[in-house]
Amino acid sequence: MTKESIKDGTRIRIIRIIPTAQTRENQKGNIKNKPSGVEEINAGKQNINYHNMETPADSIESLFERAEAYGRTTYELSKLKLLETTNIVVTSLIARLSVILMVSMFSFVLSIAVALWLGDVLGKSYYGFFIVAGFYFLAGVVLHFFLHRWVKKPISELIIKQALQ
């Protein structure tokens, strides 16, 4: 789009290249790259180029659109990272809990076997169960006093390490 006007005896020629418009050479396949969004003003001997002349409203609107797209992308990325972290922690805990369950079942059956064996050795079967119960009571008291150092701290550090991985 070319516009010519005369102002105070000086000829001013304004040329605008619209970014979405293509020249005939571009349509035929002879590509000639012209900068998009360039305005050229010829005022006498002066050539002034203004690149990407936008109104402040267009600029602010574009900024808001980019900020909105950035916010949506960041939100989606956060959701995916949370999902990945949750997946890692839960699968690790399930694997460890299954091992703990198997060890617990083994201990339970072993405890019954030891109680029956002690009962046979002592002459009365309930003596063996009392001895095994006393052993578990003492183990529970020791575990209660050292729970934080031996159990809570390593498990919480394991969960945090898995979450930050």
Short mmCIF file of C-alpha atoms in Angstrom, two decimals:
data_model
loop_
_atom_site.label_atom_id
_atom_site.label_comp_id
_atom_site.label_asym_id
_atom_site.label_seq_id
_atom_site.Cartn_x
_atom_site.Cartn_y
_atom_site.Cartn_z
CA MET A 1 0.00 0.00 0.00
CA THR A 2 1.56 3.27 -1.09
CA LYS A 3 0.39 6.72 -0.15
CA GLU A 4 1.80 9.98 -1.38
CA SER A 5 0.93 13.39 -0.05
CA ILE A 6 2.31 16.91 -0.20
CA LYS A 7 2.82 18.72 3.08
CA ASP A 8 4.47 22.14 3.30
CA GLY A 9 6.00 21.72 -0.17
CA THR A 10 7.74 18.46 0.83
CA ARG A 11 6.65 15.26 -0.80
CA ILE A 12 6.09 12.43 1.70
CA ARG A 13 5.87 8.86 0.48
CA ILE A 14 4.61 6.18 2.93
CA ILE A 15 5.04 2.51 2.12
CA ARG A 16 3.46 -0.19 4.26
CA ILE A 17 4.15 -3.89 3.95
CA ILE A 18 1.39 -5.91 5.58
CA PRO A 19 2.75 -9.04 7.30
CA THR A 20 0.05 -11.40 6.01
CA ALA A 21 0.16 -10.21 2.38
CA GLN A 22 2.39 -12.05 -0.06
CA THR A 23 3.83 -10.67 -3.27
CA ARG A 24 3.07 -12.30 -6.59
CA GLU A 25 6.62 -13.69 -6.71
CA ASN A 26 6.00 -15.54 -3.42
CA GLN A 27 2.81 -17.04 -4.82
CA LYS A 28 4.61 -18.22 -7.98
CA GLY A 29 7.44 -19.79 -6.02
CA ASN A 30 10.09 -17.09 -6.61
CA ILE A 31 10.57 -16.20 -2.99
CA LYS A 32 11.89 -12.74 -2.23
CA ASN A 33 12.11 -12.17 1.50
CA LYS A 34 10.82 -8.79 2.54
CA PRO A 35 10.69 -7.83 6.20
CA SER A 36 7.18 -7.98 7.54
CA GLY A 37 5.65 -5.14 9.49
CA VAL A 38 8.04 -2.47 8.11
CA GLU A 39 6.94 1.06 7.42
CA GLU A 40 9.12 3.38 5.41
CA ILE A 41 8.65 7.12 5.33
CA ASN A 42 10.46 9.22 2.72
CA ALA A 43 10.42 12.86 3.74
CA GLY A 44 12.64 14.75 1.37
CA LYS A 45 16.10 13.22 1.73
CA GLN A 46 15.40 11.42 5.01
CA ASN A 47 14.55 7.72 5.12
CA ILE A 48 13.11 6.60 8.45
CA ASN A 49 12.26 2.95 9.09
CA TYR A 50 9.88 2.00 11.86
CA HIS A 51 9.85 -1.72 12.58
CA ASN A 52 6.75 -3.40 13.96
CA MET A 53 4.69 -0.31 14.56
CA GLU A 54 1.96 -1.46 16.92
CA THR A 55 -0.44 0.51 18.96
CA PRO A 56 -0.04 0.25 22.73
CA ALA A 57 -3.35 -1.62 22.93
CA ASP A 58 -2.10 -4.28 20.47
CA SER A 59 1.14 -4.56 22.38
CA ILE A 60 -0.58 -4.99 25.74
CA GLU A 61 -3.07 -7.46 24.30
CA SER A 62 -0.23 -9.51 22.81
CA LEU A 63 1.58 -9.40 26.16
CA PHE A 64 -1.52 -10.65 28.00
CA GLU A 65 -2.00 -13.46 25.47
CA ARG A 66 1.62 -14.57 25.88
CA ALA A 67 1.38 -14.36 29.67
CA GLU A 68 -1.82 -16.42 29.61
CA ALA A 69 -0.21 -19.06 27.37
CA TYR A 70 2.86 -19.12 29.64
CA GLY A 71 0.62 -19.57 32.70
CA ARG A 72 -1.29 -22.44 31.10
CA THR A 73 1.93 -24.15 30.00
CA THR A 74 3.48 -23.74 33.46
CA TYR A 75 0.34 -25.15 35.08
CA GLU A 76 0.32 -28.18 32.77
CA LEU A 77 4.04 -28.75 33.37
CA SER A 78 3.51 -28.58 37.15
CA LYS A 79 0.70 -31.11 36.93
CA LEU A 80 2.87 -33.50 34.93
CA LYS A 81 5.81 -33.12 37.33
CA LEU A 82 3.51 -33.75 40.31
CA LEU A 83 2.08 -36.82 38.60
CA GLU A 84 5.55 -38.17 37.87
CA THR A 85 6.75 -37.57 41.44
CA THR A 86 3.62 -39.16 42.91
CA ASN A 87 4.04 -42.14 40.62
CA ILE A 88 7.66 -42.66 41.68
CA VAL A 89 6.88 -42.38 45.40
CA VAL A 90 3.79 -44.60 45.32
CA THR A 91 5.40 -47.38 43.27
CA SER A 92 8.46 -47.34 45.52
CA LEU A 93 6.28 -47.55 48.63
CA ILE A 94 4.16 -50.35 47.19
CA ALA A 95 7.27 -52.37 46.36
CA ARG A 96 8.70 -51.87 49.84
CA LEU A 97 5.36 -52.57 51.54
CA SER A 98 5.01 -55.85 49.67
CA VAL A 99 8.44 -56.94 50.92
CA ILE A 100 7.51 -55.86 54.45
CA LEU A 101 4.26 -57.83 54.21
CA MET A 102 6.11 -60.98 53.17
CA VAL A 103 8.63 -60.60 55.99
CA SER A 104 5.78 -60.01 58.46
CA MET A 105 3.97 -63.16 57.33
CA PHE A 106 7.20 -65.14 57.64
CA SER A 107 7.76 -63.74 61.14
CA PHE A 108 4.19 -64.57 62.16
CA VAL A 109 4.43 -68.20 61.05
CA LEU A 110 7.92 -68.51 62.55
CA SER A 111 6.63 -67.10 65.85
CA ILE A 112 3.88 -69.71 66.00
CA ALA A 113 6.40 -72.46 65.22
CA VAL A 114 8.80 -71.22 67.92
CA ALA A 115 5.96 -70.93 70.44
CA LEU A 116 4.83 -74.48 69.75
CA TRP A 117 8.41 -75.79 69.95
CA LEU A 118 9.04 -73.95 73.25
CA GLY A 119 5.74 -75.31 74.56
CA ASP A 120 6.87 -78.86 73.75
CA VAL A 121 10.25 -78.27 75.41
CA LEU A 122 8.69 -76.73 78.56
CA GLY A 123 5.88 -79.27 78.79
CA LYS A 124 2.91 -76.93 78.35
CA SER A 125 2.17 -75.28 74.98
CA TYR A 126 0.96 -72.00 76.43
CA TYR A 127 4.38 -71.43 78.07
CA GLY A 128 5.89 -71.14 74.62
CA PHE A 129 3.27 -68.56 73.56
CA PHE A 130 3.92 -66.53 76.74
CA ILE A 131 7.66 -66.48 76.06
CA VAL A 132 7.16 -65.40 72.42
CA ALA A 133 4.66 -62.72 73.52
CA GLY A 134 7.16 -61.44 76.11
CA PHE A 135 9.84 -61.25 73.43
CA TYR A 136 7.52 -59.17 71.20
CA PHE A 137 6.64 -56.95 74.17
CA LEU A 138 10.32 -56.21 74.86
CA ALA A 139 10.96 -55.63 71.15
CA GLY A 140 8.00 -53.20 71.09
CA VAL A 141 9.33 -51.24 74.09
CA VAL A 142 12.80 -50.95 72.54
CA LEU A 143 11.28 -49.95 69.20
CA HIS A 144 9.11 -47.32 70.92
CA PHE A 145 12.12 -45.59 72.49
CA PHE A 146 14.28 -45.74 69.38
CA LEU A 147 11.48 -45.39 66.83
CA HIS A 148 12.48 -41.93 65.66
CA ARG A 149 16.14 -42.77 65.13
CA TRP A 150 15.73 -46.26 63.61
CA VAL A 151 12.42 -46.11 61.74
CA LYS A 152 10.86 -42.65 61.29
CA LYS A 153 13.95 -40.77 60.13
CA PRO A 154 15.12 -43.33 57.52
CA ILE A 155 11.61 -43.78 56.12
CA SER A 156 10.96 -40.03 55.87
CA GLU A 157 14.36 -39.51 54.23
CA LEU A 158 13.56 -42.31 51.78
CA ILE A 159 10.23 -40.70 50.85
CA ILE A 160 11.83 -37.27 50.43
CA LYS A 161 14.68 -38.71 48.33
CA GLN A 162 12.17 -40.52 46.10
CA ALA A 163 10.07 -37.34 45.76
CA LEU A 164 13.03 -35.16 44.81
CA GLN A 165 14.46 -37.66 42.32
#
